[in-house]
mmCIF file with all atom_site columns, C-alpha atoms in Angstrom:
data_model
loop_
_atom_site.group_PDB
_atom_site.id
_atom_site.type_symbol
_atom_site.label_atom_id
_atom_site.label_alt_id
_atom_site.label_comp_id
_atom_site.label_asym_id
_atom_site.label_entity_id
_atom_site.label_seq_id
_atom_site.pdbx_PDB_ins_code
_atom_site.Cartn_x
_atom_site.Cartn_y
_atom_site.Cartn_z
_atom_site.occupancy
_atom_site.B_iso_or_equiv
_atom_site.pdbx_formal_charge
_atom_site.auth_seq_id
_atom_site.auth_comp_id
_atom_site.auth_asym_id
_atom_site.auth_atom_id
_atom_site.pdbx_PDB_model_num
ATOM 1   C CA . UNK A 1 1   ? 0.000   0.000   0.000   1.00 0.00 ? 92  UNK A CA 1
ATOM 2   C CA . UNK A 1 2   ? 3.002   2.338   0.278   1.00 0.00 ? 93  UNK A CA 1
ATOM 3   C CA . UNK A 1 3   ? 2.900   2.859   -3.489  1.00 0.00 ? 94  UNK A CA 1
ATOM 4   C CA . UNK A 1 4   ? -0.478  4.649   -3.206  1.00 0.00 ? 95  UNK A CA 1
ATOM 5   C CA . UNK A 1 5   ? 1.159   7.845   -1.891  1.00 0.00 ? 96  UNK A CA 1
ATOM 6   C CA . UNK A 1 6   ? 3.104   8.580   -5.067  1.00 0.00 ? 97  UNK A CA 1
ATOM 7   C CA . UNK A 1 7   ? 0.187   7.583   -7.326  1.00 0.00 ? 98  UNK A CA 1
ATOM 8   C CA . UNK A 1 8   ? -2.944  9.120   -5.783  1.00 0.00 ? 99  UNK A CA 1
ATOM 9   C CA . UNK A 1 9   ? -3.171  12.898  -6.383  1.00 0.00 ? 100 UNK A CA 1
ATOM 10  C CA . UNK A 1 10  ? -2.133  15.282  -4.965  1.00 0.00 ? 101 UNK A CA 1
ATOM 11  C CA . UNK A 1 11  ? 1.250   13.554  -5.071  1.00 0.00 ? 102 UNK A CA 1
ATOM 12  C CA . UNK A 1 12  ? 4.518   15.381  -4.426  1.00 0.00 ? 103 UNK A CA 1
ATOM 13  C CA . UNK A 1 13  ? 6.358   12.800  -6.520  1.00 0.00 ? 104 UNK A CA 1
ATOM 14  C CA . UNK A 1 14  ? 4.154   13.557  -9.528  1.00 0.00 ? 105 UNK A CA 1
ATOM 15  C CA . UNK A 1 15  ? 4.686   17.298  -9.061  1.00 0.00 ? 106 UNK A CA 1
ATOM 16  C CA . UNK A 1 16  ? 8.482   16.858  -8.896  1.00 0.00 ? 107 UNK A CA 1
ATOM 17  C CA . UNK A 1 17  ? 8.386   14.581  -11.952 1.00 0.00 ? 108 UNK A CA 1
ATOM 18  C CA . UNK A 1 18  ? 6.257   17.136  -13.839 1.00 0.00 ? 109 UNK A CA 1
ATOM 19  C CA . UNK A 1 19  ? 8.676   19.952  -13.020 1.00 0.00 ? 110 UNK A CA 1
ATOM 20  C CA . UNK A 1 20  ? 11.677  17.882  -14.179 1.00 0.00 ? 111 UNK A CA 1
ATOM 21  C CA . UNK A 1 21  ? 10.135  16.706  -17.451 1.00 0.00 ? 112 UNK A CA 1
ATOM 22  C CA . UNK A 1 22  ? 8.047   19.825  -18.265 1.00 0.00 ? 113 UNK A CA 1
ATOM 23  C CA . UNK A 1 23  ? 4.835   17.772  -18.298 1.00 0.00 ? 114 UNK A CA 1
ATOM 24  C CA . UNK A 1 24  ? 1.465   19.145  -17.215 1.00 0.00 ? 115 UNK A CA 1
ATOM 25  C CA . UNK A 1 25  ? 0.773   18.395  -13.543 1.00 0.00 ? 116 UNK A CA 1
ATOM 26  C CA . UNK A 1 26  ? -2.977  18.240  -14.137 1.00 0.00 ? 117 UNK A CA 1
ATOM 27  C CA . UNK A 1 27  ? -2.515  15.684  -16.934 1.00 0.00 ? 118 UNK A CA 1
ATOM 28  C CA . UNK A 1 28  ? -0.306  13.573  -14.656 1.00 0.00 ? 119 UNK A CA 1
ATOM 29  C CA . UNK A 1 29  ? -2.936  13.797  -11.917 1.00 0.00 ? 120 UNK A CA 1
ATOM 30  C CA . UNK A 1 30  ? -5.708  12.802  -14.301 1.00 0.00 ? 121 UNK A CA 1
ATOM 31  C CA . UNK A 1 31  ? -3.592  9.970   -15.680 1.00 0.00 ? 122 UNK A CA 1
ATOM 32  C CA . UNK A 1 32  ? -2.848  8.587   -12.218 1.00 0.00 ? 123 UNK A CA 1
ATOM 33  C CA . UNK A 1 33  ? -6.413  8.513   -10.881 1.00 0.00 ? 124 UNK A CA 1
ATOM 34  C CA . UNK A 1 34  ? -7.539  5.303   -12.632 1.00 0.00 ? 125 UNK A CA 1
ATOM 35  C CA . UNK A 1 35  ? -4.389  3.268   -11.833 1.00 0.00 ? 126 UNK A CA 1
ATOM 36  C CA . UNK A 1 36  ? -4.559  4.531   -8.253  1.00 0.00 ? 127 UNK A CA 1
ATOM 37  C CA . UNK A 1 37  ? -8.213  3.549   -7.879  1.00 0.00 ? 128 UNK A CA 1
ATOM 38  C CA . UNK A 1 38  ? -7.535  0.139   -9.454  1.00 0.00 ? 129 UNK A CA 1
ATOM 39  C CA . UNK A 1 39  ? -4.731  -0.401  -6.956  1.00 0.00 ? 130 UNK A CA 1
ATOM 40  C CA . UNK A 1 40  ? -7.027  0.620   -4.093  1.00 0.00 ? 131 UNK A CA 1
ATOM 41  C CA . UNK A 1 41  ? -9.712  -1.839  -5.242  1.00 0.00 ? 132 UNK A CA 1
ATOM 42  C CA . UNK A 1 42  ? -7.134  -4.644  -5.568  1.00 0.00 ? 133 UNK A CA 1
ATOM 43  C CA . UNK A 1 43  ? -5.736  -3.932  -2.095  1.00 0.00 ? 134 UNK A CA 1
ATOM 44  C CA . UNK A 1 44  ? -9.237  -3.853  -0.608  1.00 0.00 ? 135 UNK A CA 1
ATOM 45  C CA . UNK A 1 45  ? -10.073 -7.163  -2.307  1.00 0.00 ? 136 UNK A CA 1
ATOM 46  C CA . UNK A 1 46  ? -6.856  -8.735  -1.079  1.00 0.00 ? 137 UNK A CA 1
ATOM 47  C CA . UNK A 1 47  ? -7.458  -7.501  2.478   1.00 0.00 ? 138 UNK A CA 1
ATOM 48  C CA . UNK A 1 48  ? -11.010 -8.880  2.401   1.00 0.00 ? 139 UNK A CA 1
ATOM 49  C CA . UNK A 1 49  ? -9.924  -12.302 1.102   1.00 0.00 ? 140 UNK A CA 1
ATOM 50  C CA . UNK A 1 50  ? -7.012  -12.459 3.562   1.00 0.00 ? 141 UNK A CA 1
ATOM 51  C CA . UNK A 1 51  ? -9.267  -11.523 6.486   1.00 0.00 ? 142 UNK A CA 1
ATOM 52  C CA . UNK A 1 52  ? -11.868 -14.132 5.525   1.00 0.00 ? 143 UNK A CA 1
ATOM 53  C CA . UNK A 1 53  ? -9.293  -16.904 5.047   1.00 0.00 ? 144 UNK A CA 1
ATOM 54  C CA . UNK A 1 54  ? -7.535  -16.198 8.333   1.00 0.00 ? 145 UNK A CA 1
ATOM 55  C CA . UNK A 1 55  ? -10.737 -15.461 10.247  1.00 0.00 ? 146 UNK A CA 1
ATOM 56  C CA . UNK A 1 56  ? -9.525  -12.056 11.427  1.00 0.00 ? 147 UNK A CA 1
ATOM 57  C CA . UNK A 1 57  ? -11.789 -10.155 13.838  1.00 0.00 ? 148 UNK A CA 1
ATOM 58  C CA . UNK A 1 58  ? -13.981 -7.471  12.308  1.00 0.00 ? 149 UNK A CA 1
ATOM 59  C CA . UNK A 1 59  ? -15.119 -4.184  13.788  1.00 0.00 ? 150 UNK A CA 1
ATOM 60  C CA . UNK A 1 60  ? -18.739 -3.831  14.750  1.00 0.00 ? 151 UNK A CA 1
ATOM 61  C CA . UNK A 1 61  ? -20.866 -2.198  12.076  1.00 0.00 ? 152 UNK A CA 1
ATOM 62  C CA . UNK A 1 62  ? -21.395 1.473   12.751  1.00 0.00 ? 153 UNK A CA 1
ATOM 63  C CA . UNK A 1 63  ? -25.020 2.614   12.970  1.00 0.00 ? 154 UNK A CA 1
ATOM 64  C CA . UNK A 1 64  ? -26.216 4.935   10.206  1.00 0.00 ? 155 UNK A CA 1
ATOM 65  C CA . UNK A 1 65  ? -26.652 7.790   12.706  1.00 0.00 ? 156 UNK A CA 1
ATOM 66  C CA . UNK A 1 66  ? -23.017 7.464   13.776  1.00 0.00 ? 157 UNK A CA 1
ATOM 67  C CA . UNK A 1 67  ? -21.854 7.371   10.139  1.00 0.00 ? 158 UNK A CA 1
ATOM 68  C CA . UNK A 1 68  ? -23.822 10.544  9.377   1.00 0.00 ? 159 UNK A CA 1
ATOM 69  C CA . UNK A 1 69  ? -22.423 12.255  12.483  1.00 0.00 ? 160 UNK A CA 1
ATOM 70  C CA . UNK A 1 70  ? -18.846 11.291  11.581  1.00 0.00 ? 161 UNK A CA 1
ATOM 71  C CA . UNK A 1 71  ? -19.334 12.430  7.984   1.00 0.00 ? 162 UNK A CA 1
ATOM 72  C CA . UNK A 1 72  ? -20.785 15.747  9.152   1.00 0.00 ? 163 UNK A CA 1
ATOM 73  C CA . UNK A 1 73  ? -17.855 16.390  11.480  1.00 0.00 ? 164 UNK A CA 1
ATOM 74  C CA . UNK A 1 74  ? -15.291 15.562  8.782   1.00 0.00 ? 165 UNK A CA 1
ATOM 75  C CA . UNK A 1 75  ? -16.922 17.333  5.824   1.00 0.00 ? 166 UNK A CA 1
ATOM 76  C CA . UNK A 1 76  ? -14.527 20.304  6.019   1.00 0.00 ? 167 UNK A CA 1
ATOM 77  C CA . UNK A 1 77  ? -11.484 18.014  5.840   1.00 0.00 ? 168 UNK A CA 1
ATOM 78  C CA . UNK A 1 78  ? -13.018 16.016  2.983   1.00 0.00 ? 169 UNK A CA 1
ATOM 79  C CA . UNK A 1 79  ? -13.506 19.202  0.957   1.00 0.00 ? 170 UNK A CA 1
ATOM 80  C CA . UNK A 1 80  ? -9.757  19.938  0.849   1.00 0.00 ? 171 UNK A CA 1
ATOM 81  C CA . UNK A 1 81  ? -8.755  17.299  -1.754  1.00 0.00 ? 172 UNK A CA 1
ATOM 82  C CA . UNK A 1 82  ? -11.795 18.253  -3.814  1.00 0.00 ? 173 UNK A CA 1
ATOM 83  C CA . UNK A 1 83  ? -10.715 21.907  -3.784  1.00 0.00 ? 174 UNK A CA 1
ATOM 84  C CA . UNK A 1 84  ? -7.093  21.028  -4.628  1.00 0.00 ? 175 UNK A CA 1
ATOM 85  C CA . UNK A 1 85  ? -7.803  18.543  -7.412  1.00 0.00 ? 176 UNK A CA 1
ATOM 86  C CA . UNK A 1 86  ? -10.797 20.444  -8.742  1.00 0.00 ? 177 UNK A CA 1
ATOM 87  C CA . UNK A 1 87  ? -8.761  23.637  -8.975  1.00 0.00 ? 178 UNK A CA 1
ATOM 88  C CA . UNK A 1 88  ? -5.819  21.958  -10.699 1.00 0.00 ? 179 UNK A CA 1
ATOM 89  C CA . UNK A 1 89  ? -7.861  19.873  -13.148 1.00 0.00 ? 180 UNK A CA 1
ATOM 90  C CA . UNK A 1 90  ? -10.188 22.749  -14.039 1.00 0.00 ? 181 UNK A CA 1
ATOM 91  C CA . UNK A 1 91  ? -7.194  25.057  -14.548 1.00 0.00 ? 182 UNK A CA 1
ATOM 92  C CA . UNK A 1 92  ? -8.275  27.588  -11.927 1.00 0.00 ? 183 UNK A CA 1
ATOM 93  C CA . UNK A 1 93  ? -4.824  27.383  -10.322 1.00 0.00 ? 184 UNK A CA 1
ATOM 94  C CA . UNK A 1 94  ? -1.530  25.559  -10.752 1.00 0.00 ? 185 UNK A CA 1
ATOM 95  C CA . UNK A 1 95  ? -0.179  22.822  -8.477  1.00 0.00 ? 186 UNK A CA 1
ATOM 96  C CA . UNK A 1 96  ? 1.924   25.343  -6.555  1.00 0.00 ? 187 UNK A CA 1
ATOM 97  C CA . UNK A 1 97  ? -1.008  27.717  -6.154  1.00 0.00 ? 188 UNK A CA 1
ATOM 98  C CA . UNK A 1 98  ? -3.203  24.810  -5.018  1.00 0.00 ? 189 UNK A CA 1
ATOM 99  C CA . UNK A 1 99  ? -0.847  24.149  -2.112  1.00 0.00 ? 190 UNK A CA 1
ATOM 100 C CA . UNK A 1 100 ? -1.186  27.776  -1.018  1.00 0.00 ? 191 UNK A CA 1
ATOM 101 C CA . UNK A 1 101 ? -4.984  27.565  -1.361  1.00 0.00 ? 192 UNK A CA 1
ATOM 102 C CA . UNK A 1 102 ? -4.977  24.334  0.681   1.00 0.00 ? 193 UNK A CA 1
ATOM 103 C CA . UNK A 1 103 ? -2.921  25.932  3.469   1.00 0.00 ? 194 UNK A CA 1
ATOM 104 C CA . UNK A 1 104 ? -5.174  28.987  3.523   1.00 0.00 ? 195 UNK A CA 1
ATOM 105 C CA . UNK A 1 105 ? -8.293  26.784  3.565   1.00 0.00 ? 196 UNK A CA 1
ATOM 106 C CA . UNK A 1 106 ? -6.904  24.592  6.368   1.00 0.00 ? 197 UNK A CA 1
ATOM 107 C CA . UNK A 1 107 ? -5.976  27.689  8.380   1.00 0.00 ? 198 UNK A CA 1
ATOM 108 C CA . UNK A 1 108 ? -9.473  29.152  8.049   1.00 0.00 ? 199 UNK A CA 1
ATOM 109 C CA . UNK A 1 109 ? -11.108 25.839  9.036   1.00 0.00 ? 200 UNK A CA 1
ATOM 110 C CA . UNK A 1 110 ? -8.760  25.402  12.017  1.00 0.00 ? 201 UNK A CA 1
ATOM 111 C CA . UNK A 1 111 ? -9.426  28.961  13.244  1.00 0.00 ? 202 UNK A CA 1
ATOM 112 C CA . UNK A 1 112 ? -13.201 28.614  12.786  1.00 0.00 ? 203 UNK A CA 1
ATOM 113 C CA . UNK A 1 113 ? -13.216 25.290  14.682  1.00 0.00 ? 204 UNK A CA 1
ATOM 114 C CA . UNK A 1 114 ? -10.928 26.774  17.349  1.00 0.00 ? 205 UNK A CA 1
ATOM 115 C CA . UNK A 1 115 ? -8.354  24.022  16.833  1.00 0.00 ? 206 UNK A CA 1
ATOM 116 C CA . UNK A 1 116 ? -5.417  26.410  16.555  1.00 0.00 ? 207 UNK A CA 1
ATOM 117 C CA . UNK A 1 117 ? -4.189  29.314  18.666  1.00 0.00 ? 208 UNK A CA 1
ATOM 118 C CA . UNK A 1 118 ? -1.830  32.119  17.709  1.00 0.00 ? 209 UNK A CA 1
ATOM 119 C CA . UNK A 1 119 ? 0.922   30.457  19.733  1.00 0.00 ? 210 UNK A CA 1
ATOM 120 C CA . UNK A 1 120 ? 0.463   27.123  17.949  1.00 0.00 ? 211 UNK A CA 1
ATOM 121 C CA . UNK A 1 121 ? 0.265   28.970  14.597  1.00 0.00 ? 212 UNK A CA 1
ATOM 122 C CA . UNK A 1 122 ? 3.701   30.488  15.230  1.00 0.00 ? 213 UNK A CA 1
ATOM 123 C CA . UNK A 1 123 ? 5.013   27.026  16.160  1.00 0.00 ? 214 UNK A CA 1
ATOM 124 C CA . UNK A 1 124 ? 3.524   25.605  12.925  1.00 0.00 ? 215 UNK A CA 1
ATOM 125 C CA . UNK A 1 125 ? 5.274   28.317  10.909  1.00 0.00 ? 216 UNK A CA 1
ATOM 126 C CA . UNK A 1 126 ? 8.615   27.507  12.597  1.00 0.00 ? 217 UNK A CA 1
ATOM 127 C CA . UNK A 1 127 ? 8.183   23.787  11.855  1.00 0.00 ? 218 UNK A CA 1
ATOM 128 C CA . UNK A 1 128 ? 7.235   24.587  8.257   1.00 0.00 ? 219 UNK A CA 1
ATOM 129 C CA . UNK A 1 129 ? 10.366  26.711  7.837   1.00 0.00 ? 220 UNK A CA 1
ATOM 130 C CA . UNK A 1 130 ? 12.549  23.883  9.211   1.00 0.00 ? 221 UNK A CA 1
ATOM 131 C CA . UNK A 1 131 ? 10.918  21.288  6.963   1.00 0.00 ? 222 UNK A CA 1
ATOM 132 C CA . UNK A 1 132 ? 11.201  23.541  3.916   1.00 0.00 ? 223 UNK A CA 1
ATOM 133 C CA . UNK A 1 133 ? 14.884  24.152  4.651   1.00 0.00 ? 224 UNK A CA 1
ATOM 134 C CA . UNK A 1 134 ? 15.483  20.393  4.904   1.00 0.00 ? 225 UNK A CA 1
ATOM 135 C CA . UNK A 1 135 ? 13.665  19.697  1.633   1.00 0.00 ? 226 UNK A CA 1
ATOM 136 C CA . UNK A 1 136 ? 15.454  22.510  -0.195  1.00 0.00 ? 227 UNK A CA 1
ATOM 137 C CA . UNK A 1 137 ? 18.818  21.231  1.067   1.00 0.00 ? 228 UNK A CA 1
ATOM 138 C CA . UNK A 1 138 ? 18.004  17.753  -0.223  1.00 0.00 ? 229 UNK A CA 1
ATOM 139 C CA . UNK A 1 139 ? 16.866  19.151  -3.584  1.00 0.00 ? 230 UNK A CA 1
ATOM 140 C CA . UNK A 1 140 ? 19.963  21.351  -3.927  1.00 0.00 ? 231 UNK A CA 1
ATOM 141 C CA . UNK A 1 141 ? 22.302  18.433  -3.160  1.00 0.00 ? 232 UNK A CA 1
ATOM 142 C CA . UNK A 1 142 ? 20.394  16.194  -5.575  1.00 0.00 ? 233 UNK A CA 1
ATOM 143 C CA . UNK A 1 143 ? 20.607  18.885  -8.261  1.00 0.00 ? 234 UNK A CA 1
ATOM 144 C CA . UNK A 1 144 ? 24.359  19.251  -7.678  1.00 0.00 ? 235 UNK A CA 1
ATOM 145 C CA . UNK A 1 145 ? 24.740  15.475  -7.863  1.00 0.00 ? 236 UNK A CA 1
ATOM 146 C CA . UNK A 1 146 ? 22.695  15.425  -11.072 1.00 0.00 ? 237 UNK A CA 1
ATOM 147 C CA . UNK A 1 147 ? 24.960  18.125  -12.529 1.00 0.00 ? 238 UNK A CA 1
ATOM 148 C CA . UNK A 1 148 ? 28.062  16.124  -11.554 1.00 0.00 ? 239 UNK A CA 1
ATOM 149 C CA . UNK A 1 149 ? 26.613  12.986  -13.136 1.00 0.00 ? 240 UNK A CA 1
ATOM 150 C CA . UNK A 1 150 ? 25.933  14.924  -16.338 1.00 0.00 ? 241 UNK A CA 1
ATOM 151 C CA . UNK A 1 151 ? 29.407  16.519  -16.418 1.00 0.00 ? 242 UNK A CA 1
ATOM 152 C CA . UNK A 1 152 ? 31.027  13.106  -15.875 1.00 0.00 ? 243 UNK A CA 1
ATOM 153 C CA . UNK A 1 153 ? 28.984  11.813  -18.840 1.00 0.00 ? 244 UNK A CA 1
ATOM 154 C CA . UNK A 1 154 ? 27.616  8.884   -16.832 1.00 0.00 ? 245 UNK A CA 1
ATOM 155 C CA . UNK A 1 155 ? 24.291  8.839   -18.739 1.00 0.00 ? 246 UNK A CA 1
ATOM 156 C CA . UNK A 1 156 ? 26.135  8.573   -22.069 1.00 0.00 ? 247 UNK A CA 1
ATOM 157 C CA . UNK A 1 157 ? 28.271  5.728   -20.724 1.00 0.00 ? 248 UNK A CA 1
ATOM 158 C CA . UNK A 1 158 ? 25.142  3.922   -19.542 1.00 0.00 ? 249 UNK A CA 1
ATOM 159 C CA . UNK A 1 159 ? 23.527  4.418   -22.953 1.00 0.00 ? 250 UNK A CA 1
ATOM 160 C CA . UNK A 1 160 ? 26.599  2.953   -24.655 1.00 0.00 ? 251 UNK A CA 1
ATOM 161 C CA . UNK A 1 161 ? 26.477  -0.096  -22.374 1.00 0.00 ? 252 UNK A CA 1
ATOM 162 C CA . UNK A 1 162 ? 22.749  -0.483  -22.990 1.00 0.00 ? 253 UNK A CA 1
ATOM 163 C CA . UNK A 1 163 ? 23.180  -0.193  -26.767 1.00 0.00 ? 254 UNK A CA 1
ATOM 164 C CA . UNK A 1 164 ? 25.974  -2.762  -26.711 1.00 0.00 ? 255 UNK A CA 1
ATOM 165 C CA . UNK A 1 165 ? 24.456  -5.416  -24.424 1.00 0.00 ? 256 UNK A CA 1
ATOM 166 C CA . UNK A 1 166 ? 20.697  -4.786  -24.250 1.00 0.00 ? 257 UNK A CA 1
ATOM 167 C CA . UNK A 1 167 ? 18.776  -5.923  -27.283 1.00 0.00 ? 258 UNK A CA 1
ATOM 168 C CA . UNK A 1 168 ? 15.177  -6.175  -26.095 1.00 0.00 ? 259 UNK A CA 1
ATOM 169 C CA . UNK A 1 169 ? 12.823  -3.606  -24.541 1.00 0.00 ? 260 UNK A CA 1
ATOM 170 C CA . UNK A 1 170 ? 11.973  -6.020  -21.709 1.00 0.00 ? 261 UNK A CA 1
ATOM 171 C CA . UNK A 1 171 ? 15.625  -6.318  -20.659 1.00 0.00 ? 262 UNK A CA 1
ATOM 172 C CA . UNK A 1 172 ? 15.973  -2.529  -20.837 1.00 0.00 ? 263 UNK A CA 1
ATOM 173 C CA . UNK A 1 173 ? 12.936  -2.042  -18.575 1.00 0.00 ? 264 UNK A CA 1
ATOM 174 C CA . UNK A 1 174 ? 14.299  -4.613  -16.126 1.00 0.00 ? 265 UNK A CA 1
ATOM 175 C CA . UNK A 1 175 ? 17.627  -2.753  -16.077 1.00 0.00 ? 266 UNK A CA 1
ATOM 176 C CA . UNK A 1 176 ? 15.894  0.584   -15.442 1.00 0.00 ? 267 UNK A CA 1
ATOM 177 C CA . UNK A 1 177 ? 13.863  -0.992  -12.627 1.00 0.00 ? 268 UNK A CA 1
ATOM 178 C CA . UNK A 1 178 ? 17.041  -2.419  -11.115 1.00 0.00 ? 269 UNK A CA 1
ATOM 179 C CA . UNK A 1 179 ? 18.686  1.027   -11.158 1.00 0.00 ? 270 UNK A CA 1
ATOM 180 C CA . UNK A 1 180 ? 15.576  2.590   -9.593  1.00 0.00 ? 271 UNK A CA 1
ATOM 181 C CA . UNK A 1 181 ? 15.502  -0.156  -6.959  1.00 0.00 ? 272 UNK A CA 1
ATOM 182 C CA . UNK A 1 182 ? 19.111  0.547   -6.005  1.00 0.00 ? 273 UNK A CA 1
ATOM 183 C CA . UNK A 1 183 ? 18.484  4.311   -5.935  1.00 0.00 ? 274 UNK A CA 1
ATOM 184 C CA . UNK A 1 184 ? 15.309  3.766   -3.900  1.00 0.00 ? 275 UNK A CA 1
ATOM 185 C CA . UNK A 1 185 ? 17.261  1.895   -1.229  1.00 0.00 ? 276 UNK A CA 1
ATOM 186 C CA . UNK A 1 186 ? 19.402  4.916   -0.415  1.00 0.00 ? 277 UNK A CA 1
ATOM 187 C CA . UNK A 1 187 ? 17.394  7.934   -1.587  1.00 0.00 ? 278 UNK A CA 1
ATOM 188 C CA . UNK A 1 188 ? 13.953  9.388   -1.115  1.00 0.00 ? 279 UNK A CA 1
ATOM 189 C CA . UNK A 1 189 ? 11.666  9.661   -4.166  1.00 0.00 ? 280 UNK A CA 1
ATOM 190 C CA . UNK A 1 190 ? 12.224  13.323  -4.993  1.00 0.00 ? 281 UNK A CA 1
ATOM 191 C CA . UNK A 1 191 ? 16.058  13.271  -4.917  1.00 0.00 ? 282 UNK A CA 1
ATOM 192 C CA . UNK A 1 192 ? 16.054  10.004  -6.875  1.00 0.00 ? 283 UNK A CA 1
ATOM 193 C CA . UNK A 1 193 ? 13.860  11.584  -9.552  1.00 0.00 ? 284 UNK A CA 1
ATOM 194 C CA . UNK A 1 194 ? 16.016  14.692  -9.643  1.00 0.00 ? 285 UNK A CA 1
ATOM 195 C CA . UNK A 1 195 ? 19.152  12.577  -10.108 1.00 0.00 ? 286 UNK A CA 1
#
């Protein structure tokens, strides 16, 4: 199920990939919805079959009143992905602008529901600045590494090896997956994509 994060919009991995390859973020989002939903259905089916076979305990069914109450209390949170995806797909705002809209929306909801104070808002801003600094450091190092790889002509050397020894598309795809597997063992998704 860990693969759902990069596939289901809004996905940071898709946004990074779109910025690297100059592809439309909204088209990537639209293209990833069906595979993501298919994966969700398959995982749900597998979980159901596994639970039935192994006789795992089930939760008690929630009464309809409780479901309605839970839905009502979470409606504001459920609107956020609709606003983000709806805005991106309809072209009202870009992926970057949608993140700002989402933050603004979440801030308004949190203030209206009295879930955030000014003191906690300042703390959130400090944590956001630290996280942003960490991410930007990772991206800058990955970009420098990517530049070094390009200057050392490593991609050209890999292409020469592939042209010499790889004759079928299936072997090429297996080789690419092997490289991505090795990169994925030591790097996060965004730096691996950038490299």
